[in-house]
Amino acid sequence: GDAKEDGQGLWAAYNNKLETNPILTKALTSMIGFTLGDILAQNFVEKKGEYDIMRTIRLASFGFLIHGTTGHWFYGKLDKAIPGTGAMQVFSKVGIDQVLWNPIFGVMFFSYMGFTNGDGPAAVAAKVKRDLMTQVTGSWTGWPIAHAVNFPFIPTSPR
């Protein structure tokens, strides 16, 4: 078929996998996103010279093992606890996401990345203590707006 039909077929297949095997599909989607994000960051944003493939592997595995799976669980629970897409529901979901989930996610991220880098518990705890608030407040510059669009217009299954 033509490119438009192929794209629609691929999108339909992806949506089917979200319904039939949501955890694996979200884990793989997250893995791909973290992989591509790190490739772009290392090559076009940081430009530190030598590419760190192990960092990309750690980020990809975080996406697969942690981000995709816990995001599936959290956003599914959030949508069940606060059904609807009205202004109050969306405001509540964004608030819970940013005040509760955001710091939990940050602790998971810093811990996973530290431990998979060979850091011990003391170094991981120091990293969390040093950088968590910066990560959380940095997230506030973009994610509340993204979620204010995401929650009313994107169904639970792809989130």
PDB file of C-alpha atoms in Angstrom, residues 18-76:
ATOM      1  CA  LEU A  18      -1.728  -1.448  23.661  1.00  0.00           C
ATOM      2  CA  GLU A  19      -5.010  -3.274  24.208  1.00  0.00           C
ATOM      3  CA  THR A  20      -3.744  -6.868  24.051  1.00  0.00           C
ATOM      4  CA  ASN A  21      -0.345  -6.492  25.748  1.00  0.00           C
ATOM      5  CA  PRO A  22      -0.216  -3.033  27.316  1.00  0.00           C
ATOM      6  CA  ILE A  23       2.670  -3.495  29.740  1.00  0.00           C
ATOM      7  CA  LEU A  24       5.102  -4.935  27.197  1.00  0.00           C
ATOM      8  CA  THR A  25       4.011  -2.400  24.570  1.00  0.00           C
ATOM      9  CA  LYS A  26       4.516   0.537  26.944  1.00  0.00           C
ATOM     10  CA  ALA A  27       7.818  -0.897  28.172  1.00  0.00           C
ATOM     11  CA  LEU A  28       9.098  -1.184  24.594  1.00  0.00           C
ATOM     12  CA  THR A  29       7.752   2.271  23.679  1.00  0.00           C
ATOM     13  CA  SER A  30       9.488   3.781  26.696  1.00  0.00           C
ATOM     14  CA  MET A  31      12.707   1.939  25.903  1.00  0.00           C
ATOM     15  CA  ILE A  32      12.693   3.339  22.375  1.00  0.00           C
ATOM     16  CA  GLY A  33      11.925   6.844  23.655  1.00  0.00           C
ATOM     17  CA  PHE A  34      14.720   6.793  26.233  1.00  0.00           C
ATOM     18  CA  THR A  35      17.145   5.337  23.682  1.00  0.00           C
ATOM     19  CA  LEU A  36      16.383   7.940  21.027  1.00  0.00           C
ATOM     20  CA  GLY A  37      16.345  10.731  23.603  1.00  0.00           C
ATOM     21  CA  ASP A  38      19.806   9.822  24.862  1.00  0.00           C
ATOM     22  CA  ILE A  39      21.229   9.408  21.373  1.00  0.00           C
ATOM     23  CA  LEU A  40      19.960  12.888  20.505  1.00  0.00           C
ATOM     24  CA  ALA A  41      21.147  14.355  23.829  1.00  0.00           C
ATOM     25  CA  GLN A  42      24.654  12.954  23.540  1.00  0.00           C
ATOM     26  CA  ASN A  43      25.107  13.839  19.872  1.00  0.00           C
ATOM     27  CA  PHE A  44      23.370  17.187  19.551  1.00  0.00           C
ATOM     28  CA  VAL A  45      22.924  18.726  23.016  1.00  0.00           C
ATOM     29  CA  GLU A  46      25.865  17.685  25.175  1.00  0.00           C
ATOM     30  CA  LYS A  47      28.438  17.049  22.401  1.00  0.00           C
ATOM     31  CA  LYS A  48      31.043  15.793  24.897  1.00  0.00           C
ATOM     32  CA  GLY A  49      33.032  13.941  22.297  1.00  0.00           C
ATOM     33  CA  GLU A  50      33.055  10.214  22.951  1.00  0.00           C
ATOM     34  CA  TYR A  51      29.623   8.605  22.853  1.00  0.00           C
ATOM     35  CA  ASP A  52      28.699   6.756  26.084  1.00  0.00           C
ATOM     36  CA  ILE A  53      26.907   3.628  24.870  1.00  0.00           C
ATOM     37  CA  MET A  54      26.591   2.265  28.397  1.00  0.00           C
ATOM     38  CA  ARG A  55      24.605   5.334  29.451  1.00  0.00           C
ATOM     39  CA  THR A  56      22.244   4.730  26.536  1.00  0.00           C
ATOM     40  CA  ILE A  57      21.880   1.089  27.541  1.00  0.00           C
ATOM     41  CA  ARG A  58      21.168   2.060  31.163  1.00  0.00           C
ATOM     42  CA  LEU A  59      18.561   4.606  30.043  1.00  0.00           C
ATOM     43  CA  ALA A  60      16.979   2.163  27.598  1.00  0.00           C
ATOM     44  CA  SER A  61      16.740  -0.503  30.285  1.00  0.00           C
ATOM     45  CA  PHE A  62      15.255   2.040  32.712  1.00  0.00           C
ATOM     46  CA  GLY A  63      12.600   2.852  30.115  1.00  0.00           C
ATOM     47  CA  PHE A  64      11.840  -0.814  29.562  1.00  0.00           C
ATOM     48  CA  LEU A  65      11.965  -2.087  33.140  1.00  0.00           C
ATOM     49  CA  ILE A  66      10.781   0.902  35.182  1.00  0.00           C
ATOM     50  CA  HIS A  67       9.274   3.828  33.264  1.00  0.00           C
ATOM     51  CA  GLY A  68       6.924   1.993  30.904  1.00  0.00           C
ATOM     52  CA  THR A  69       5.667  -0.424  33.528  1.00  0.00           C
ATOM     53  CA  THR A  70       5.237   1.953  36.460  1.00  0.00           C
ATOM     54  CA  GLY A  71       3.726   4.622  34.211  1.00  0.00           C
ATOM     55  CA  HIS A  72       1.149   2.090  33.025  1.00  0.00           C
ATOM     56  CA  TRP A  73       0.281   1.282  36.627  1.00  0.00           C
ATOM     57  CA  PHE A  74       0.249   4.868  37.949  1.00  0.00           C
ATOM     58  CA  TYR A  75      -1.744   6.511  35.150  1.00  0.00           C
ATOM     59  CA  GLY A  76      -4.209   3.628  35.069  1.00  0.00           C
TER      60      GLY A  76
END
